[in-house]
Amino acid sequence: MPTTLKNEAAIVGVGQTEYSKNSGRSEVQLACEATKAAIMDAGIAPSDVDGMVTFTLDTTDDIEIARAVGIGELTFFSRTPHGGGAAVGIVHQAAMAVATGAAKYVVCYRALNGRSGQRYSEGVSGNIVTSDLIHWSYYMPFGLMTPASWVALITQRYMHETGSKPEDLAQVCITQRDHAVKNPAAFFYQKPLSLDDYMNARMIVDPLRLYDCCQETDGASAVIVTTPERARDLDAGSAVIRGIAQGAGSEQEVMTSFYRDSISEIREMDVVARECYRVSGLGPDDIDAAIVYDAFSSIVLMQLESFGFCKTGEAKDFVQDGNVGLGGRLPINTHGGQLSEAYIHGVNGVIEGVRLIRGDSINQPPKSDHVLVTAGIGVPTSGMILGKPD
Amino acid sequence: MATSKEEFEARLQEFVGLEIGAPEVGADLVNEPMIRHWCEVMEDRNPVYTDPAAAKDSVHGGIVAPPTMLQTWILDGFDMATPEKQPMNKQRELHAVFNEQGYTGVVATNCDQSYDRYLTPGEQVSGTTVIETISEEKATAIGIGYFIETRTTFRNQDGEQVGWMVFRVLKFKPSAQPAAAPAGDDGAPAAPVRLRAPRTHDNGWWWNKIDEGELHIQKCGECGVLRHPPRPMCGECRSIEWTSIISTGKGVINSYVIMHHPPIPGYGFPIACALIDLEEGTRIISNVVGCDLDEVHIGMKVSLSIENVDDEMKLPLFKPAQ
């Protein structure tokens, strides 16, 4: 039995629907389409799949997808909680399943009508009927009730402590937009963003402007996870998981971890970074490109620090010095990210991470031996380092 | 009158497929003055609607009516606002059936229109409306109810179809909304108010103290450590015994935001939300009031003011310290 998840699992197939503002069909159908596409990309039969994982937030039922796609018996099914923090968490579940033999081929998927259906930007309301009621009661009456507002509060403090400016957030947005401009699957394909466009866009929650916030998208993304041994027998290129982890910090809340010593630290991602490096035996210098979860631009800066690509408080200089563009030290979000490609809760980023390893990203950098993929922050989260097969 | 749900729904379905009454015929022919008024109000400056010369040179060869005016040609005028002046038709009968069962609310939800061609002055429009579908009972945010879809087919004086419209309304039982203030005596909808804090076992006591005008901080009954927000067990010593102290309400802003978008009703955005370091060592989320928004800053000293934000709800707010 493996004692860590280093090189014990690989992603062998990726699939997605188109990303749109109005899919015109059900989330179940979107999930089926992405799952089928991932199975075909891997070159396996639907009946080979025996495990399924999605988000707790996903409205679809895994067995409905299995029936529709012609997947037969399942020996493993699981869900990962805490919103976008699950983006890599679902792969973590699958990796553990294939490494232990609980399943051979696991589909990880996420489907949402995030624009035409329920929109996260609308925030929480009194209609929630879960134990979350207690949690949100301390925020709703004061109006602090949208994802943008919670992230803006830690962003304000982060900018205050590090001296980061709106222009630094803009640099993240503009760099990622440059990538999306070349990506036909991106909402902002062929639509560049200037600094003036960024600064003149309306405030959503000061200090976050419109383009600091990710999109709301209809669509689905799916990947297939199996062992590196089985991956070798397939024609599809694979991305081997060198290290993968979930993490929650101390004093963790869901989006409102305001009671830590320092609210500008994202301790959950510090845990994930430490564990990814420990499991893989790699360090920041080994990472060639990164898919950094970007529900909001500011959290990209914070994560660059968590993973040690620069010192605490220096992410603003790291991005301004051109490190995160295509010719830079660490190209990030080469698909455009959730700011500029689509918001599929980070799973579209998992797909892009696999593309970078396979060498077929639309914005392929010259070197991509190891690629980092992260999930949402402010919530219990996850991350992984992908590498090329031996 | 006690009617079973099956009987009620069967009665509803009798209306499906019925024309609501005789065709509604426009009181005026399509005419240039009404087109001009519409364009002024809509700020539609396309000259093909109002400038005879420009219209003559266009593909239309003369003045045409904006397609989106389609329904206006058959509307009733001011009688619409006086229900007793409205003749009974199948649509109103259907609404009466709903009203008897307590589905007294009505709200328009969707409207789709399709235009076969542009209308020209001198044409007379009439509309025939059919009750096309009635949904199953649906639970919605404003109450349970049924969606009714009507399809109106518009024709000219020669019987030629010129467009259609599908109009969807929800007939619903208004639910008691804790977040919404009651309507005024005049029946006008009340102004929206802030969402109430849901009160349950672990947090209700804290909000009850706010109602009494006191800001409390939970204190471990064993080791004495303070904690906020309240929770059932001490993270330091794992005791479930607790008491509370009354905060002095003196604090410093740790971080803040200005809420702009989306403009959630009842809050009066833009407003300042802040994370405040209380002098006791715990933190609290609140609003900063009593100063301009651009005066709010990290490090600002603030003090507590428990205030009514509407007729029913008190909140612990913070003002610049004197």
XYZ file of C-alpha atoms in Angstrom:
712
model
C 0.000 0.000 0.000
C 1.232 3.517 -0.757
C 2.207 5.662 2.199
C 1.811 8.925 0.307
C 0.009 9.931 -2.883
C 3.245 10.738 -4.720
C 2.995 9.301 -8.256
C 0.088 7.053 -7.270
C -2.549 8.608 -9.539
C -2.777 10.335 -12.904
C -5.322 12.337 -14.835
C -5.855 10.654 -18.194
C -8.863 12.371 -19.676
C -10.438 15.815 -19.704
C -13.816 16.963 -21.010
C -15.908 20.076 -20.989
C -19.023 21.624 -22.425
C -18.968 25.022 -24.016
C -18.888 27.761 -21.386
C -21.763 30.226 -21.729
C -24.130 32.580 -19.943
C -27.201 30.517 -20.764
C -26.711 26.839 -21.484
C -30.381 26.231 -22.220
C -30.193 22.783 -20.642
C -30.076 21.078 -17.287
C -27.058 20.746 -15.042
C -27.514 16.964 -15.308
C -27.141 17.195 -19.068
C -24.080 19.432 -18.775
C -22.482 16.926 -16.387
C -23.260 14.059 -18.765
C -21.724 15.869 -21.731
C -18.521 16.764 -19.873
C -18.224 13.261 -18.400
C -18.706 11.603 -21.782
C -16.125 13.927 -23.335
C -13.601 13.094 -20.593
C -14.175 9.338 -21.033
C -13.689 9.607 -24.800
C -10.579 11.747 -24.344
C -9.110 9.082 -22.057
C -9.899 6.391 -24.602
C -11.700 4.152 -22.126
C -15.207 2.704 -22.188
C -17.934 4.150 -19.940
C -18.168 0.725 -18.302
C -14.518 1.048 -17.205
C -15.502 3.869 -14.862
C -16.240 2.650 -11.343
C -15.939 5.821 -9.271
C -17.504 9.293 -9.285
C -16.773 12.440 -7.303
C -18.273 15.907 -7.376
C -18.864 18.936 -5.141
C -21.405 18.902 -2.322
C -22.650 22.115 -3.954
C -23.362 20.291 -7.225
C -27.095 19.808 -7.760
C -26.669 16.670 -9.841
C -26.744 13.138 -8.552
C -23.694 11.024 -9.474
C -25.797 7.935 -10.153
C -28.003 9.885 -12.557
C -24.910 10.810 -14.527
C -23.681 7.210 -14.348
C -26.957 5.854 -15.749
C -27.133 8.451 -18.487
C -23.550 7.939 -19.649
C -23.748 4.148 -19.455
C -21.397 3.751 -16.542
C -22.260 0.507 -14.817
C -21.365 -0.558 -11.302
C -19.648 1.899 -8.988
C -17.343 0.911 -6.155
C -16.549 4.451 -5.034
C -18.488 7.724 -4.797
C -17.799 10.805 -2.778
C -18.398 14.524 -2.534
C -16.169 17.349 -1.372
C -17.568 20.293 0.606
C -16.850 24.030 0.842
C -17.510 25.463 -2.609
C -14.498 26.265 -4.751
C -12.201 24.742 -2.152
C -13.256 21.412 -3.649
C -11.759 22.057 -7.093
C -8.726 19.864 -6.446
C -10.333 18.118 -3.459
C -12.418 16.008 -5.841
C -9.183 14.872 -7.534
C -7.728 14.145 -4.087
C -10.640 11.837 -3.339
C -10.192 10.095 -6.690
C -6.422 9.764 -6.209
C -6.915 8.049 -2.855
C -9.490 5.738 -4.391
C -7.320 4.575 -7.288
C -4.175 4.370 -5.140
C -5.888 2.044 -2.686
C -7.753 0.017 -5.287
C -11.143 1.253 -4.175
C -11.735 2.159 -7.821
C -9.902 1.902 -11.139
C -11.179 4.890 -13.110
C -12.825 7.795 -11.307
C -14.735 10.659 -12.940
C -14.390 14.012 -11.176
C -16.904 16.550 -12.437
C -18.655 19.830 -11.744
C -21.708 21.136 -13.598
C -23.502 24.371 -12.958
C -25.822 26.860 -14.550
C -23.976 29.549 -12.640
C -25.361 32.438 -14.654
C -28.798 31.381 -15.897
C -29.544 29.423 -12.715
C -28.535 30.169 -9.148
C -26.022 33.027 -9.092
C -23.491 33.080 -6.270
C -23.049 36.851 -6.619
C -26.477 37.313 -5.065
C -25.091 36.224 -1.739
C -26.705 34.508 1.201
C -30.210 35.168 2.409
C -32.543 34.306 5.233
C -33.907 31.407 3.214
C -31.063 29.057 4.058
C -32.381 26.177 6.110
C -29.170 24.597 7.400
C -26.852 25.040 10.347
C -25.312 27.817 8.264
C -28.138 29.935 9.690
C -26.195 30.593 12.844
C -23.034 31.394 10.970
C -24.567 33.902 8.562
C -26.601 35.640 11.254
C -23.527 37.627 12.243
C -23.150 39.049 8.712
C -26.553 39.298 7.003
C -28.061 42.116 9.092
C -25.021 44.265 8.348
C -25.153 43.646 4.605
C -21.859 41.734 4.430
C -23.425 38.902 2.523
C -21.798 38.314 -0.858
C -18.621 36.417 -1.781
C -17.189 39.681 -3.113
C -17.778 41.382 0.240
C -16.073 38.679 2.290
C -13.022 38.593 0.034
C -12.941 42.404 -0.190
C -12.616 42.594 3.590
C -9.470 40.462 3.665
C -8.222 42.160 0.491
C -8.445 45.607 2.101
C -6.321 44.423 5.004
C -3.877 42.614 2.699
C -3.430 45.759 0.585
C -2.984 47.856 3.722
C -0.285 45.581 5.104
C 1.587 44.947 1.840
C 1.142 48.280 0.118
C -0.504 46.572 -2.846
C -2.339 48.967 -5.141
C -5.317 48.650 -7.498
C -2.756 48.625 -10.324
C -1.322 45.409 -8.874
C -4.707 43.705 -8.888
C -5.185 45.055 -12.413
C -1.936 43.402 -13.503
C -3.360 39.997 -12.555
C -6.596 40.710 -14.430
C -4.873 42.056 -17.541
C -2.325 39.221 -17.698
C -5.043 36.603 -17.489
C -7.141 38.473 -20.031
C -4.196 38.424 -22.421
C -4.323 34.635 -22.134
C -8.100 34.456 -22.647
C -7.908 36.656 -25.728
C -6.305 33.709 -27.557
C -8.602 31.017 -26.086
C -11.747 30.383 -28.189
C -13.419 28.664 -25.216
C -13.084 31.807 -23.103
C -15.902 34.287 -22.598
C -13.404 37.079 -23.161
C -11.918 35.543 -26.334
C -10.576 38.367 -28.509
C -11.640 40.968 -25.918
C -8.526 42.511 -24.367
C -8.612 44.499 -21.124
C -6.743 47.784 -20.681
C -5.747 49.437 -17.419
C -8.292 52.172 -18.189
C -11.017 49.578 -18.738
C -10.100 48.051 -15.388
C -9.977 51.299 -13.422
C -13.142 52.729 -14.978
C -15.262 49.648 -14.328
C -17.756 49.997 -11.504
C -16.965 49.196 -7.899
C -18.568 45.971 -6.750
C -17.376 46.028 -3.143
C -14.641 48.599 -2.620
C -11.707 47.745 -3.001
C -12.869 45.153 -5.585
C -13.892 46.442 -9.010
C -15.886 44.581 -11.641
C -12.931 42.870 -13.332
C -11.469 41.746 -10.010
C -14.454 39.413 -9.760
C -14.793 36.139 -11.629
C -17.597 35.506 -14.054
C -20.754 33.511 -13.572
C -20.875 30.718 -16.135
C -23.067 27.891 -17.338
C -21.059 24.786 -18.157
C -19.375 21.653 -16.912
C -15.842 20.260 -16.662
C -14.766 16.691 -15.936
C -11.525 14.710 -15.637
C -10.709 10.998 -15.358
C -8.307 9.761 -12.671
C -6.602 6.367 -12.671
C -3.230 4.871 -11.711
C -0.020 5.738 -13.641
C 0.277 2.033 -14.564
C -3.127 1.968 -16.261
C -2.392 5.374 -17.778
C 0.599 3.879 -19.609
C -1.739 1.509 -21.476
C -3.861 4.371 -22.786
C -3.171 6.488 -25.859
C -4.213 9.704 -24.134
C -1.451 11.755 -22.583
C -1.533 11.751 -18.812
C -0.601 14.112 -16.020
C 0.811 12.338 -12.988
C -0.096 13.683 -9.554
C 3.213 14.359 -7.765
C 1.598 15.727 -4.648
C -1.941 16.598 -3.611
C -3.598 17.783 -0.413
C -6.625 19.290 1.224
C -6.275 21.859 3.969
C -8.197 23.831 6.555
C -6.445 26.369 8.758
C -6.925 27.009 12.431
C -9.795 29.366 13.207
C -11.299 28.391 9.857
C -14.731 29.551 8.799
C -16.378 29.323 5.393
C -15.502 32.653 3.722
C -15.544 34.576 6.996
C -12.321 33.594 8.774
C -12.167 37.044 10.315
C -11.122 35.975 13.792
C -7.570 34.836 13.096
C -4.623 36.855 14.351
C -4.128 38.139 10.823
C -7.015 38.089 8.378
C -4.673 38.744 5.441
C -3.121 35.295 5.817
C -4.779 32.403 4.007
C -3.761 29.668 6.406
C -5.786 26.989 4.651
C -3.637 27.427 1.555
C -0.471 27.526 3.638
C -1.426 24.034 4.860
C -2.043 22.845 1.299
C 1.257 24.322 0.048
C 3.232 22.675 2.849
C 1.605 19.299 2.212
C 1.924 19.442 -1.595
C 5.644 20.144 -1.280
C 6.094 17.509 1.439
C 4.347 14.763 -0.523
C 5.996 15.592 -3.863
C 9.456 16.381 -2.518
C 9.368 19.414 -4.823
C 9.695 23.113 -4.056
C 8.656 26.419 -5.590
C 11.689 26.441 -7.916
C 10.510 23.176 -9.499
C 7.142 24.600 -10.568
C 7.070 25.923 -14.152
C 3.471 27.138 -14.443
C 0.460 27.456 -12.185
C -3.312 27.440 -12.262
C -4.052 29.708 -9.315
C -7.675 29.787 -8.175
C -9.023 33.204 -9.049
C -12.551 33.809 -7.856
C -11.111 37.278 -7.217
C -7.846 38.792 -8.452
C -6.484 39.572 -4.994
C -6.433 35.939 -3.883
C -4.013 35.153 -6.695
C -1.458 37.456 -5.055
C -1.972 35.835 -1.661
C -1.541 32.313 -3.049
C 1.697 33.171 -4.865
C 3.040 33.964 -1.395
C 1.559 30.835 0.224
C 3.399 28.641 -2.290
C 6.674 30.520 -1.825
C 7.042 31.924 -5.339
C 7.859 35.210 -3.640
C 8.167 36.513 -0.099
C 5.159 37.551 1.957
C 3.929 40.922 0.754
C 5.948 40.836 -2.454
C 3.439 39.251 -4.816
C 2.640 42.707 -6.165
C 6.243 43.061 -7.327
C 6.277 39.483 -8.634
C 3.333 40.144 -10.953
C 4.447 43.649 -11.940
C 7.868 42.300 -12.934
C 6.239 40.162 -15.637
C 6.733 36.820 -13.928
C 3.187 35.527 -14.455
C 2.800 36.238 -18.190
C 3.559 33.723 -20.941
C 7.237 34.620 -21.185
C 7.690 34.887 -17.447
C 9.145 32.761 -14.688
C 5.702 31.322 -13.745
C 2.936 31.703 -16.327
C -0.388 31.558 -14.487
C -3.918 30.755 -15.590
C -2.954 30.227 -19.212
C -6.610 29.555 -20.103
C -7.626 32.989 -18.828
C -8.706 31.718 -15.451
C -12.103 32.161 -13.895
C -11.743 35.886 -14.355
C -11.568 35.543 -18.133
C -12.235 31.981 -19.356
C -15.115 30.634 -17.266
C -16.171 29.961 -13.700
C -16.621 26.211 -13.365
C -15.588 26.331 -9.722
C -11.941 25.731 -10.589
C -12.406 22.432 -12.430
C -11.816 24.158 -15.780
C -8.448 25.029 -14.221
C -7.764 21.365 -13.461
C -8.303 20.665 -17.163
C -5.886 23.455 -18.126
C -3.305 22.024 -15.722
C -3.514 18.697 -17.574
C -3.204 20.492 -20.925
C -0.054 22.249 -19.768
C 1.520 18.904 -18.827
C 0.393 17.320 -22.116
C 1.814 20.324 -23.961
C -1.389 21.263 -25.750
C -2.519 24.438 -23.988
C -3.611 27.184 -26.359
C -0.972 29.283 -24.573
C 1.651 26.591 -24.106
C 4.781 27.951 -22.386
C 8.165 26.499 -23.430
C 8.654 24.589 -20.159
C 5.911 22.925 -18.132
C 7.393 19.879 -16.414
C 5.569 20.637 -13.173
C 2.307 22.545 -12.895
C 0.594 23.681 -9.707
C -3.222 23.702 -9.523
C -4.993 25.324 -6.561
C -8.568 25.633 -5.322
C -10.605 28.334 -3.615
C -9.374 30.226 -0.566
C -11.253 31.571 2.412
C -12.748 28.088 2.627
C -11.207 24.697 3.434
C -9.315 24.089 0.233
C -7.009 21.902 -1.849
C -4.150 21.890 -4.333
C -1.889 19.613 -6.344
C 1.315 19.459 -8.345
C 1.101 17.701 -11.708
C 4.069 16.233 -13.566
C 4.892 14.365 -16.768
C 4.659 10.543 -16.850
C 7.964 8.647 -16.565
C -65.056 26.808 1.232
C -63.088 23.623 1.639
C -61.916 22.311 -1.696
C -59.404 19.519 -2.085
C -56.236 20.245 -4.009
C -57.307 17.749 -6.673
C -60.688 19.444 -7.119
C -59.030 22.839 -7.203
C -56.444 21.819 -9.780
C -59.066 20.070 -11.904
C -61.058 23.300 -11.891
C -57.981 25.215 -12.981
C -57.337 22.850 -15.861
C -60.861 23.511 -17.223
C -59.558 26.941 -18.193
C -56.631 25.645 -20.222
C -57.139 26.113 -23.943
C -59.957 28.654 -23.555
C -59.998 31.994 -25.301
C -60.448 34.562 -22.561
C -63.151 36.389 -24.548
C -63.816 38.235 -27.754
C -60.772 39.685 -29.545
C -59.533 42.928 -27.983
C -59.609 45.578 -30.701
C -57.388 48.644 -30.565
C -59.242 51.872 -29.771
C -57.027 53.763 -32.204
C -55.580 52.797 -35.534
C -51.781 52.657 -35.668
C -50.937 56.372 -35.823
C -48.000 58.743 -35.904
C -48.770 60.820 -32.770
C -48.804 57.736 -30.518
C -45.652 56.442 -32.202
C -43.957 59.780 -31.512
C -45.015 59.771 -27.841
C -43.688 56.236 -27.416
C -40.358 57.088 -29.035
C -39.961 60.150 -26.820
C -40.600 58.175 -23.657
C -38.380 55.266 -24.729
C -35.713 57.662 -25.999
C -35.743 55.735 -29.273
C -34.360 58.172 -31.827
C -34.512 55.916 -34.891
C -35.819 58.350 -37.582
C -37.821 55.667 -39.412
C -40.403 56.006 -36.643
C -40.775 59.796 -36.638
C -39.079 61.495 -39.612
C -41.161 61.093 -42.809
C -38.273 62.006 -45.105
C -35.793 59.627 -43.501
C -38.456 56.922 -43.335
C -39.215 57.367 -47.044
C -35.548 56.778 -47.902
C -35.358 53.701 -45.660
C -36.155 50.094 -46.529
C -39.609 50.712 -45.085
C -40.516 53.431 -47.618
C -42.419 55.370 -44.960
C -43.118 55.744 -41.242
C -43.440 52.452 -39.360
C -44.277 51.684 -35.732
C -41.633 50.301 -33.347
C -42.296 46.534 -33.161
C -42.176 46.645 -29.344
C -45.330 48.827 -29.388
C -47.316 45.764 -30.483
C -49.277 45.256 -27.269
C -49.888 48.946 -26.656
C -52.218 49.132 -29.661
C -54.809 47.003 -27.844
C -54.361 48.176 -24.239
C -57.392 49.554 -22.382
C -56.118 52.957 -21.315
C -56.930 54.276 -17.856
C -59.712 51.741 -17.289
C -56.916 49.250 -16.649
C -56.391 50.830 -13.237
C -60.055 50.446 -12.238
C -60.866 46.768 -11.756
C -64.624 47.340 -11.338
C -64.762 48.836 -14.823
C -63.233 45.703 -16.293
C -65.682 43.320 -17.969
C -65.529 39.748 -16.700
C -63.655 37.370 -18.961
C -62.186 33.912 -18.591
C -58.849 35.243 -17.380
C -60.506 37.214 -14.572
C -62.721 34.232 -13.739
C -59.587 32.130 -13.423
C -57.965 34.683 -11.124
C -61.141 34.715 -9.010
C -60.879 30.932 -8.606
C -57.329 31.413 -7.343
C -58.332 34.267 -5.034
C -61.024 32.122 -3.366
C -58.349 29.595 -2.409
C -56.031 32.210 -0.973
C -53.768 32.613 -3.999
C -54.366 36.347 -3.907
C -50.961 37.544 -5.053
C -50.129 38.078 -8.692
C -46.824 38.954 -10.254
C -45.765 39.029 -13.890
C -42.668 36.885 -14.401
C -41.906 36.635 -18.135
C -43.027 38.060 -21.427
C -41.910 36.802 -24.833
C -42.962 38.622 -27.972
C -42.451 37.869 -31.633
C -43.034 40.317 -34.482
C -43.908 39.119 -37.981
C -43.365 42.509 -39.547
C -43.444 46.269 -38.930
C -46.870 47.867 -38.533
C -47.731 50.958 -40.576
C -50.080 53.874 -39.779
C -53.706 53.133 -40.566
C -53.661 49.461 -39.567
C -56.042 48.273 -36.864
C -54.626 45.749 -34.435
C -56.639 43.202 -32.494
C -55.512 40.513 -30.103
C -56.938 37.076 -29.296
C -55.747 35.624 -25.997
C -55.775 31.961 -25.035
C -54.958 30.520 -21.602
C -52.228 28.194 -22.768
C -50.839 26.452 -19.684
C -51.229 26.349 -15.914
C -48.272 24.812 -14.087
C -48.198 22.416 -11.173
C -47.990 24.046 -7.764
C -44.539 25.610 -7.346
C -42.712 26.833 -4.270
C -41.125 30.208 -4.967
C -39.309 32.781 -2.873
C -42.462 34.872 -2.579
C -44.828 32.020 -1.796
C -46.378 28.883 -3.278
C -48.383 29.337 -6.434
C -49.101 28.440 -10.030
C -47.648 29.897 -13.225
C -50.273 30.859 -15.818
C -49.193 31.348 -19.417
C -51.395 33.143 -21.908
C -50.705 33.463 -25.619
C -52.006 36.500 -27.452
C -52.058 36.426 -31.241
C -52.101 39.851 -32.880
C -53.781 40.387 -36.234
C -54.544 43.371 -38.454
C -57.937 44.357 -39.868
C -57.552 41.784 -42.635
C -56.945 38.925 -40.226
C -53.245 38.750 -41.076
C -51.105 37.659 -38.112
C -48.605 40.411 -37.256
C -47.104 39.007 -34.032
C -47.644 37.093 -30.827
C -46.936 37.377 -27.114
C -46.628 34.781 -24.365
C -47.214 36.360 -20.958
C -46.486 34.466 -17.749
C -47.746 35.370 -14.303
C -47.460 33.699 -10.914
C -50.674 33.521 -8.855
C -49.446 32.862 -5.343
C -50.283 32.707 -1.654
C -48.236 35.529 -0.175
C -46.034 33.875 2.435
C -45.263 35.494 5.774
C -41.814 36.856 5.064
C -39.892 37.546 8.247
C -37.616 39.878 6.312
C -40.395 41.944 4.798
C -42.271 44.603 6.668
C -46.079 44.439 6.511
C -47.815 46.448 3.839
C -49.122 49.815 4.902
C -52.834 50.495 5.552
C -53.167 51.757 2.014
C -52.104 48.346 0.730
C -48.973 49.795 -0.823
C -45.955 47.533 -0.565
C -43.788 48.443 2.404
C -40.180 49.447 1.950
C -37.813 46.480 2.070
C -35.867 46.063 5.290
C -32.636 44.359 6.285
C -32.565 40.586 6.610
C -33.194 39.403 10.145
C -30.567 37.355 11.901
C -31.908 33.807 12.106
C -31.929 32.901 15.815
C -31.202 29.386 16.883
C -29.870 27.576 19.923
C -26.278 28.787 19.757
C -26.804 32.398 18.730
C -30.314 33.413 19.844
C -29.213 34.571 23.293
C -26.662 36.961 21.814
C -29.241 38.635 19.578
C -31.708 38.771 22.481
C -29.112 40.787 24.420
C -28.806 43.167 21.446
C -32.590 43.610 21.614
C -32.077 44.588 25.257
C -29.476 47.144 24.218
C -26.363 45.249 25.325
C -23.423 43.921 23.290
C -22.269 40.715 24.967
C -19.105 38.694 24.498
C -19.243 34.997 25.321
C -16.845 33.918 28.099
C -15.731 30.384 28.884
C -17.136 29.251 32.224
C -13.952 27.261 32.991
C -10.880 29.052 31.639
C -12.418 32.486 31.146
C -11.308 33.012 27.548
C -13.571 35.352 25.556
C -14.912 34.287 22.185
C -16.971 35.689 19.330
C -18.990 34.691 17.385
C -20.639 32.555 20.084
C -20.288 28.790 19.840
C -21.148 25.933 22.198
C -17.646 24.784 23.243
C -14.452 26.549 24.292
C -11.671 25.916 21.750
C -9.042 26.408 24.481
C -10.257 24.045 27.226
C -13.266 22.308 25.602
C -15.640 23.316 28.358
C -19.305 23.653 27.466
C -19.896 25.979 30.426
C -20.095 29.638 29.490
C -21.177 33.040 30.673
C -20.838 36.420 29.026
C -19.608 39.937 29.698
C -20.927 43.242 28.408
C -18.511 44.884 25.984
C -17.406 48.467 26.522
C -18.063 48.893 22.804
C -14.718 50.574 22.209
C -12.779 49.335 19.224
C -10.503 49.950 16.251
C -11.223 49.143 12.595
C -9.139 46.160 11.466
C -10.477 46.162 7.904
C -13.514 47.465 6.048
C -15.305 47.464 2.718
C -17.799 49.719 0.990
C -20.734 47.701 -0.320
C -21.885 48.848 -3.782
C -23.151 45.974 -5.887
C -25.498 44.164 -6.138
C -27.697 46.830 -4.487
C -29.479 44.567 -2.023
C -32.851 46.146 -1.075
C -33.236 47.443 2.446
C -29.607 48.308 3.189
C -29.214 51.683 1.518
C -25.991 50.854 -0.311
C -23.361 52.188 -0.443
C -22.604 51.450 3.200
C -19.443 50.621 5.163
C -19.020 47.156 6.660
C -16.103 46.788 9.028
C -14.244 44.216 11.075
C -13.685 45.825 14.451
C -11.089 44.837 17.049
C -12.874 45.361 20.366
C -10.719 46.397 23.313
C -11.656 43.152 25.064
C -9.708 41.299 22.332
C -12.519 39.776 20.287
C -13.699 40.987 16.900
C -17.098 41.822 15.466
C -18.529 42.593 12.022
C -20.703 45.688 11.930
C -21.491 48.856 10.000
C -19.699 52.156 10.505
C -22.218 55.005 10.617
C -22.176 58.671 11.563
C -19.424 59.746 9.179
C -18.776 60.014 5.454
C -17.831 56.733 3.812
C -14.496 58.147 2.663
C -13.561 58.886 6.280
C -13.645 55.187 7.204
C -10.114 53.785 7.449
C -8.054 50.982 8.958
C -6.986 51.995 12.465
C -9.977 54.312 13.012
C -11.232 54.367 16.607
C -14.936 53.626 16.870
C -17.506 53.182 19.605
C -20.701 51.187 19.902
C -24.166 52.562 19.331
C -27.020 50.058 19.482
C -29.699 51.505 17.248
C -32.978 50.604 15.617
C -32.435 50.200 11.885
C -36.183 49.787 11.296
C -39.331 49.435 13.392
C -38.375 46.008 14.673
C -34.653 45.392 14.505
C -31.848 46.696 16.675
C -28.257 46.329 15.534
C -24.945 47.024 17.244
C -23.512 49.758 15.019
C -20.279 51.692 15.397
C -19.573 55.421 15.123
C -16.344 57.399 15.089
C -15.108 57.601 18.718
C -15.536 61.028 20.309
